[in-house]
């Protein structure tokens, strides 16, 4: 059982009269299942009521992987990762799910309703998740199924919502559903794999090692080929592709599809404003993963070269003929923030 700061001060987790959050330091990394302290974003949590919490986070003004876009907006995947960390933290800290349990994600969704609130300013802004917990399959001490629904507030502005559903399993239960006993924690992809990853600029990333996409052997098909030594995507050993790695692949393919190099000058940039991911099976590390996309353009003329409205993409990840995950995403035009809307200290080139 974790005996952290909040549990010592509030042994029975009473509702706080003043539900103020502490942003001075992050929580213990093991409580959000991160190996690197630098990748912990949750700072605090308080109880607002039964199964009702306020979770604090501080997002970095810049990040090696989840960096701001050209308009200085925080990467929406920071929100997704914060939802994941918030669920794991509340599970351990409040509901006392054992630390050794394995968390398996079933589905995640998020929506950014006010992208302007994500503009990065001259100082880190407080991030708050108002979270509600729902048990979906509680069979202690071996199995804990739950969903966390959250509302996002950044810098005092309500700007999004999201949810995550998982099951936490003890080692024996995990091995039963995993069905792959005796495997190494991390299985490398064959070194002779001939496919080169795409240029990071094409998929909205800055560094070569951050690109996870390669062109497939068939038209309209891509391969998900993350670097298994990536310090952020694979923060700790795993025996399958994590949900956040699949989401990164879907995001990069969405960026590739919505940022055509042939777009006319002055065309509005598109940003990811919502995504819903369903994990249907374990995605193995040592089996090729293909990504395919079904696209629906919502412009008046869907055959136009430049789509000046939101675009909806449905993407599937397949191993063999099995769909291991799917993602429905929406990319919408970006409106540059006015001077009055920008956080203090922000300048937009």
Short mmCIF file of C-alpha atoms in Angstrom, two decimals:
data_model
loop_
_atom_site.label_atom_id
_atom_site.label_comp_id
_atom_site.label_asym_id
_atom_site.label_seq_id
_atom_site.Cartn_x
_atom_site.Cartn_y
_atom_site.Cartn_z
CA UNK A 1 0.00 0.00 0.00
CA UNK A 2 1.31 3.44 -0.94
CA UNK A 3 1.86 5.65 2.10
CA UNK A 4 2.33 8.92 0.20
CA UNK A 5 1.77 12.51 1.22
CA UNK A 6 -1.97 12.64 0.70
CA UNK A 7 -2.58 9.33 2.46
CA UNK A 8 -0.59 10.44 5.50
CA UNK A 9 -2.46 13.74 5.70
CA UNK A 10 -5.85 12.24 4.85
CA UNK A 11 -5.82 8.61 6.00
CA UNK A 12 -9.51 8.13 5.19
CA UNK A 13 -9.49 10.30 2.06
CA UNK A 14 -12.11 12.82 3.29
CA UNK A 15 -13.47 15.44 0.94
CA UNK A 16 -11.35 18.58 1.21
CA UNK A 17 -13.12 21.80 2.13
CA UNK A 18 -10.61 23.59 -0.12
CA UNK A 19 -9.88 21.29 -3.08
CA UNK A 20 -6.72 23.16 -4.05
CA UNK A 21 -4.12 21.20 -5.96
CA UNK A 22 -0.38 21.16 -5.41
CA UNK A 23 1.78 21.72 -8.50
CA UNK A 24 5.15 21.84 -6.69
CA UNK A 25 6.33 18.33 -7.55
CA UNK A 26 5.26 15.23 -9.42
CA UNK A 27 3.92 12.09 -7.76
CA UNK A 28 6.09 8.99 -7.38
CA UNK A 29 6.87 7.56 -10.82
CA UNK A 30 5.87 4.01 -9.86
CA UNK A 31 2.34 5.23 -9.13
CA UNK A 32 1.85 6.21 -12.79
CA UNK A 33 3.88 3.31 -14.24
CA UNK A 34 6.75 5.40 -15.57
CA UNK A 35 10.43 4.56 -15.17
CA UNK A 36 11.70 8.08 -15.89
CA UNK A 37 10.90 10.88 -13.45
CA UNK A 38 10.98 13.35 -16.35
CA UNK A 39 7.97 11.59 -17.94
CA UNK A 40 5.69 11.96 -14.91
CA UNK A 41 3.07 14.68 -15.46
CA UNK A 42 0.65 14.14 -12.53
CA UNK A 43 1.42 16.35 -9.50
CA UNK A 44 -1.46 15.84 -7.07
CA UNK A 45 -5.01 14.59 -6.54
CA UNK A 46 -7.82 15.41 -4.14
CA UNK A 47 -11.15 13.75 -3.41
CA UNK A 48 -14.21 15.81 -4.33
CA UNK A 49 -16.79 13.16 -3.47
CA UNK A 50 -17.54 9.48 -3.90
CA UNK A 51 -15.63 8.28 -7.00
CA UNK A 52 -15.05 11.96 -7.84
CA UNK A 53 -11.58 13.50 -7.97
CA UNK A 54 -9.56 16.48 -9.05
CA UNK A 55 -6.18 15.53 -10.52
CA UNK A 56 -3.43 18.09 -11.07
CA UNK A 57 -0.78 17.97 -13.75
CA UNK A 58 1.94 20.17 -15.17
CA UNK A 59 2.64 19.85 -18.86
CA UNK A 60 6.12 20.78 -20.08
CA UNK A 61 6.38 23.91 -22.22
CA UNK A 62 8.41 21.74 -24.58
CA UNK A 63 8.95 18.01 -24.82
CA UNK A 64 11.21 15.77 -26.88
CA UNK A 65 8.25 13.84 -28.34
CA UNK A 66 5.08 15.72 -27.40
CA UNK A 67 6.35 19.11 -28.55
CA UNK A 68 4.13 22.14 -29.36
CA UNK A 69 2.95 22.59 -32.95
CA UNK A 70 3.77 25.52 -35.25
CA UNK A 71 1.10 27.60 -33.50
CA UNK A 72 2.65 26.81 -30.09
CA UNK A 73 -0.23 24.59 -29.00
CA UNK A 74 0.47 21.69 -26.66
CA UNK A 75 0.33 18.27 -28.28
CA UNK A 76 -3.09 16.65 -27.69
CA UNK A 77 -1.28 13.42 -26.85
CA UNK A 78 -0.07 15.10 -23.66
CA UNK A 79 -3.74 15.07 -22.68
CA UNK A 80 -4.03 11.38 -23.58
CA UNK A 81 -0.93 10.47 -21.55
CA UNK A 82 -2.21 12.54 -18.60
CA UNK A 83 -5.51 10.63 -18.66
CA UNK A 84 -3.55 7.38 -18.55
CA UNK A 85 -1.39 8.54 -15.66
CA UNK A 86 -4.40 9.92 -13.77
CA UNK A 87 -6.25 6.59 -13.96
CA UNK A 88 -3.23 4.59 -12.81
CA UNK A 89 -2.51 7.05 -10.01
CA UNK A 90 -6.08 7.09 -8.66
CA UNK A 91 -6.20 3.29 -8.88
CA UNK A 92 -3.13 2.89 -6.67
CA UNK A 93 -3.44 5.92 -4.40
CA UNK A 94 -7.16 5.88 -3.64
CA UNK A 95 -8.51 2.43 -4.51
CA UNK A 96 -5.36 0.55 -3.38
CA UNK A 97 -5.00 -1.56 -6.50
CA UNK A 98 -1.73 -3.44 -5.86
CA UNK A 99 1.35 -1.91 -7.44
CA UNK A 100 2.38 -5.18 -9.09
CA UNK A 101 -0.80 -5.46 -11.18
CA UNK A 102 -0.63 -5.18 -14.98
CA UNK A 103 -2.86 -2.54 -16.58
CA UNK A 104 -4.37 -3.45 -19.95
CA UNK A 105 -6.14 -0.73 -21.95
CA UNK A 106 -9.40 -1.45 -23.73
CA UNK A 107 -10.38 1.93 -25.14
CA UNK A 108 -9.47 5.61 -24.85
CA UNK A 109 -11.03 8.74 -26.28
CA UNK A 110 -10.42 12.44 -25.96
CA UNK A 111 -11.74 15.68 -27.45
CA UNK A 112 -10.18 19.15 -27.41
CA UNK A 113 -13.13 21.57 -27.41
CA UNK A 114 -11.06 24.77 -27.13
CA UNK A 115 -7.68 24.34 -28.88
CA UNK A 116 -6.77 27.96 -28.09
CA UNK A 117 -6.52 27.06 -24.41
CA UNK A 118 -3.55 24.80 -25.19
CA UNK A 119 -1.29 27.68 -26.30
CA UNK A 120 2.07 27.49 -24.54
CA UNK A 121 3.02 30.71 -22.76
CA UNK A 122 6.00 32.06 -20.90
CA UNK A 123 5.47 29.77 -17.93
CA UNK A 124 3.89 26.35 -17.33
CA UNK A 125 0.14 26.49 -16.89
CA UNK A 126 -1.79 24.46 -14.31
CA UNK A 127 -3.67 21.52 -15.80
CA UNK A 128 -6.65 20.03 -13.96
CA UNK A 129 -8.67 16.91 -14.66
CA UNK A 130 -12.04 16.64 -12.97
CA UNK A 131 -12.34 12.87 -12.92
CA UNK A 132 -15.12 10.39 -12.20
CA UNK A 133 -14.37 6.74 -11.56
CA UNK A 134 -16.63 3.85 -12.55
CA UNK A 135 -16.01 0.21 -11.74
CA UNK A 136 -16.70 -2.08 -14.70
CA UNK A 137 -15.39 -5.44 -13.45
CA UNK A 138 -14.19 -5.48 -9.86
CA UNK A 139 -13.01 -8.87 -8.58
CA UNK A 140 -10.31 -8.18 -5.98
CA UNK A 141 -7.60 -9.03 -5.36
CA UNK A 142 -6.87 -10.35 -8.86
CA UNK A 143 -8.92 -8.23 -11.27
CA UNK A 144 -9.99 -4.58 -11.25
CA UNK A 145 -11.81 -3.23 -14.30
CA UNK A 146 -12.58 0.50 -14.36
CA UNK A 147 -13.26 3.54 -16.52
CA UNK A 148 -12.16 7.11 -15.78
CA UNK A 149 -14.09 10.00 -17.33
CA UNK A 150 -12.36 13.38 -17.19
CA UNK A 151 -12.99 17.03 -18.00
CA UNK A 152 -9.89 19.05 -18.89
CA UNK A 153 -9.14 22.58 -17.65
CA UNK A 154 -5.89 24.32 -18.68
CA UNK A 155 -4.95 27.68 -17.22
CA UNK A 156 -8.47 28.07 -15.83
CA UNK A 157 -10.20 27.38 -19.19
CA UNK A 158 -12.37 24.30 -19.63
CA UNK A 159 -11.17 22.92 -22.94
CA UNK A 160 -11.69 19.19 -23.32
CA UNK A 161 -12.94 15.85 -22.17
CA UNK A 162 -11.79 12.24 -22.34
CA UNK A 163 -12.00 8.73 -20.93
CA UNK A 164 -10.01 5.55 -20.53
CA UNK A 165 -11.13 2.00 -19.73
CA UNK A 166 -8.68 -0.57 -18.41
CA UNK A 167 -8.42 -3.78 -16.47
CA UNK A 168 -5.71 -4.27 -13.83
CA UNK A 169 -4.64 -7.90 -13.38
CA UNK A 170 -2.33 -9.79 -11.09
CA UNK A 171 0.50 -11.66 -12.79
CA UNK A 172 -1.28 -15.01 -12.95
CA UNK A 173 -4.44 -13.52 -14.46
CA UNK A 174 -2.39 -11.49 -16.91
CA UNK A 175 -0.50 -14.56 -18.13
CA UNK A 176 -3.79 -16.42 -18.62
CA UNK A 177 -5.33 -13.73 -20.85
CA UNK A 178 -1.99 -13.04 -22.52
CA UNK A 179 -1.59 -16.63 -23.59
CA UNK A 180 2.14 -16.24 -24.21
CA UNK A 181 4.02 -17.68 -21.24
CA UNK A 182 7.77 -17.79 -21.13
CA UNK A 183 8.29 -14.88 -23.54
CA UNK A 184 10.93 -12.20 -22.96
CA UNK A 185 9.65 -8.84 -21.78
CA UNK A 186 10.80 -7.18 -24.99
CA UNK A 187 11.15 -8.92 -28.36
CA UNK A 188 13.16 -7.02 -31.00
CA UNK A 189 11.95 -6.61 -34.57
CA UNK A 190 14.15 -8.41 -37.09
CA UNK A 191 17.20 -6.32 -37.94
CA UNK A 192 16.90 -7.09 -41.66
CA UNK A 193 13.51 -5.36 -41.92
CA UNK A 194 13.89 -3.40 -45.20
CA UNK A 195 11.39 -0.60 -44.62
CA UNK A 196 12.80 2.82 -43.71
CA UNK A 197 10.82 5.13 -41.48
CA UNK A 198 9.32 8.28 -42.94
CA UNK A 199 10.99 11.65 -42.51
CA UNK A 200 9.84 13.01 -39.12
CA UNK A 201 8.67 16.28 -40.69
CA UNK A 202 6.08 14.40 -42.74
CA UNK A 203 4.48 12.93 -39.61
CA UNK A 204 4.64 16.01 -37.37
CA UNK A 205 7.72 15.06 -35.37
CA UNK A 206 11.18 16.63 -35.03
CA UNK A 207 13.66 13.77 -34.61
CA UNK A 208 14.34 10.78 -36.85
CA UNK A 209 13.89 8.35 -33.98
CA UNK A 210 10.44 9.79 -33.20
CA UNK A 211 8.99 8.71 -36.55
CA UNK A 212 7.13 5.40 -36.19
CA UNK A 213 5.82 5.03 -39.77
CA UNK A 214 7.23 3.36 -42.86
CA UNK A 215 5.64 2.92 -46.26
CA UNK A 216 4.16 -0.52 -46.75
CA UNK A 217 4.40 -2.82 -49.75
CA UNK A 218 0.89 -1.93 -50.98
CA UNK A 219 -0.59 1.42 -51.94
CA UNK A 220 -2.46 3.11 -49.11
CA UNK A 221 -0.76 0.96 -46.49
CA UNK A 222 1.82 1.89 -43.87
CA UNK A 223 3.84 -0.04 -41.33
CA UNK A 224 4.00 0.83 -37.65
CA UNK A 225 7.72 0.49 -36.87
CA UNK A 226 8.55 2.25 -33.59
CA UNK A 227 12.09 2.21 -32.25
CA UNK A 228 11.89 -0.29 -29.40
CA UNK A 229 14.71 1.56 -27.66
CA UNK A 230 12.78 4.85 -27.70
CA UNK A 231 13.09 6.27 -24.19
CA UNK A 232 9.57 7.75 -24.15
CA UNK A 233 7.44 5.36 -26.20
CA UNK A 234 9.07 2.40 -24.42
CA UNK A 235 9.80 3.93 -21.04
CA UNK A 236 9.99 0.45 -19.50
CA UNK A 237 10.04 -3.16 -20.79
CA UNK A 238 6.82 -4.53 -22.22
CA UNK A 239 5.72 -7.67 -24.05
CA UNK A 240 3.35 -5.90 -26.49
CA UNK A 241 2.81 -2.55 -28.20
CA UNK A 242 1.29 -0.23 -25.57
CA UNK A 243 -1.88 1.75 -26.23
CA UNK A 244 0.09 5.03 -26.30
CA UNK A 245 2.41 3.64 -29.02
CA UNK A 246 -0.59 2.64 -31.14
CA UNK A 247 -2.10 6.08 -30.58
CA UNK A 248 1.18 7.70 -31.66
CA UNK A 249 1.10 5.68 -34.87
CA UNK A 250 -2.48 6.71 -35.56
CA UNK A 251 -1.64 10.36 -34.84
CA UNK A 252 1.37 10.34 -37.17
CA UNK A 253 -0.59 8.75 -39.98
CA UNK A 254 -3.38 11.28 -39.45
CA UNK A 255 -0.84 14.10 -39.69
CA UNK A 256 0.55 12.62 -42.90
CA UNK A 257 -2.93 12.41 -44.42
CA UNK A 258 -4.01 15.93 -43.44
CA UNK A 259 -0.84 17.88 -44.22
CA UNK A 260 -0.31 17.42 -47.93
CA UNK A 261 2.84 19.06 -49.35
CA UNK A 262 0.74 20.01 -52.42
CA UNK A 263 -1.69 22.15 -50.40
CA UNK A 264 -2.15 25.68 -51.70
CA UNK A 265 -0.40 28.53 -49.84
CA UNK A 266 -2.63 30.04 -47.19
CA UNK A 267 -4.59 26.84 -46.62
CA UNK A 268 -5.51 26.45 -42.95
CA UNK A 269 -3.47 23.99 -40.97
CA UNK A 270 -5.33 21.11 -39.40
CA UNK A 271 -4.87 19.95 -35.84
CA UNK A 272 -5.99 16.80 -34.07
CA UNK A 273 -9.05 17.69 -31.97
CA UNK A 274 -10.44 14.26 -31.11
CA UNK A 275 -9.55 10.60 -31.21
CA UNK A 276 -11.22 7.39 -30.06
CA UNK A 277 -9.07 4.25 -29.90
CA UNK A 278 -10.36 0.71 -29.42
CA UNK A 279 -7.84 -2.00 -28.55
CA UNK A 280 -9.22 -5.31 -29.78
CA UNK A 281 -6.25 -7.64 -29.24
CA UNK A 282 -2.68 -7.58 -27.99
CA UNK A 283 -0.37 -6.06 -30.62
CA UNK A 284 2.75 -8.21 -30.64
CA UNK A 285 6.21 -6.64 -30.81
CA UNK A 286 7.61 -9.23 -33.22
CA UNK A 287 4.76 -9.30 -35.75
CA UNK A 288 4.51 -6.68 -38.55
CA UNK A 289 1.78 -4.11 -37.86
CA UNK A 290 0.03 -2.58 -40.86
CA UNK A 291 -1.91 0.68 -40.69
CA UNK A 292 -4.70 1.42 -43.15
CA UNK A 293 -6.94 4.46 -43.30
CA UNK A 294 -10.51 5.08 -44.37
CA UNK A 295 -11.05 8.80 -44.87
CA UNK A 296 -14.15 10.98 -45.03
CA UNK A 297 -13.70 14.62 -46.01
CA UNK A 298 -16.45 16.98 -44.85
CA UNK A 299 -15.78 19.77 -47.33
CA UNK A 300 -18.53 20.82 -49.74
CA UNK A 301 -16.40 19.33 -52.54
CA UNK A 302 -14.80 16.14 -51.17
CA UNK A 303 -12.72 15.80 -54.37
CA UNK A 304 -11.00 19.16 -53.88
CA UNK A 305 -7.22 19.11 -53.52
CA UNK A 306 -7.41 21.32 -50.46
CA UNK A 307 -9.99 20.41 -47.84
CA UNK A 308 -10.84 23.59 -45.94
CA UNK A 309 -12.98 21.93 -43.32
CA UNK A 310 -12.48 19.25 -40.73
CA UNK A 311 -11.43 15.81 -41.86
CA UNK A 312 -12.48 12.56 -40.27
CA UNK A 313 -10.19 9.58 -40.48
CA UNK A 314 -10.85 6.01 -39.48
CA UNK A 315 -7.64 4.02 -39.12
CA UNK A 316 -7.03 0.34 -38.39
CA UNK A 317 -3.94 -1.45 -37.13
CA UNK A 318 -3.67 -5.03 -38.37
CA UNK A 319 -1.36 -7.93 -37.63
CA UNK A 320 -1.93 -10.54 -40.31
CA UNK A 321 -5.66 -10.38 -40.96
CA UNK A 322 -6.51 -9.45 -37.37
CA UNK A 323 -7.48 -5.88 -36.48
CA UNK A 324 -5.67 -5.29 -33.21
CA UNK A 325 -6.78 -1.64 -32.79
CA UNK A 326 -8.82 1.01 -34.53
CA UNK A 327 -8.99 4.77 -34.24
CA UNK A 328 -11.58 7.35 -35.31
CA UNK A 329 -10.06 10.84 -35.36
CA UNK A 330 -11.08 14.37 -36.29
CA UNK A 331 -8.67 16.99 -37.62
CA UNK A 332 -9.95 20.58 -37.71
CA UNK A 333 -8.64 23.90 -39.08
CA UNK A 334 -6.41 25.86 -36.72
CA UNK A 335 -7.28 29.46 -35.97
CA UNK A 336 -4.32 31.50 -34.81
CA UNK A 337 -4.85 32.99 -31.36
CA UNK A 338 -5.27 36.74 -31.13
CA UNK A 339 -2.98 38.80 -28.92
CA UNK A 340 -5.73 39.05 -26.29
CA UNK A 341 -6.15 35.25 -26.24
CA UNK A 342 -2.48 34.37 -25.87
CA UNK A 343 -1.12 33.50 -22.42
CA UNK A 344 1.22 36.00 -20.84
CA UNK A 345 4.73 35.77 -22.29
CA UNK A 346 3.66 34.05 -25.51
CA UNK A 347 4.74 35.33 -28.89
CA UNK A 348 3.60 33.60 -32.05
CA UNK A 349 5.87 34.09 -35.07
#
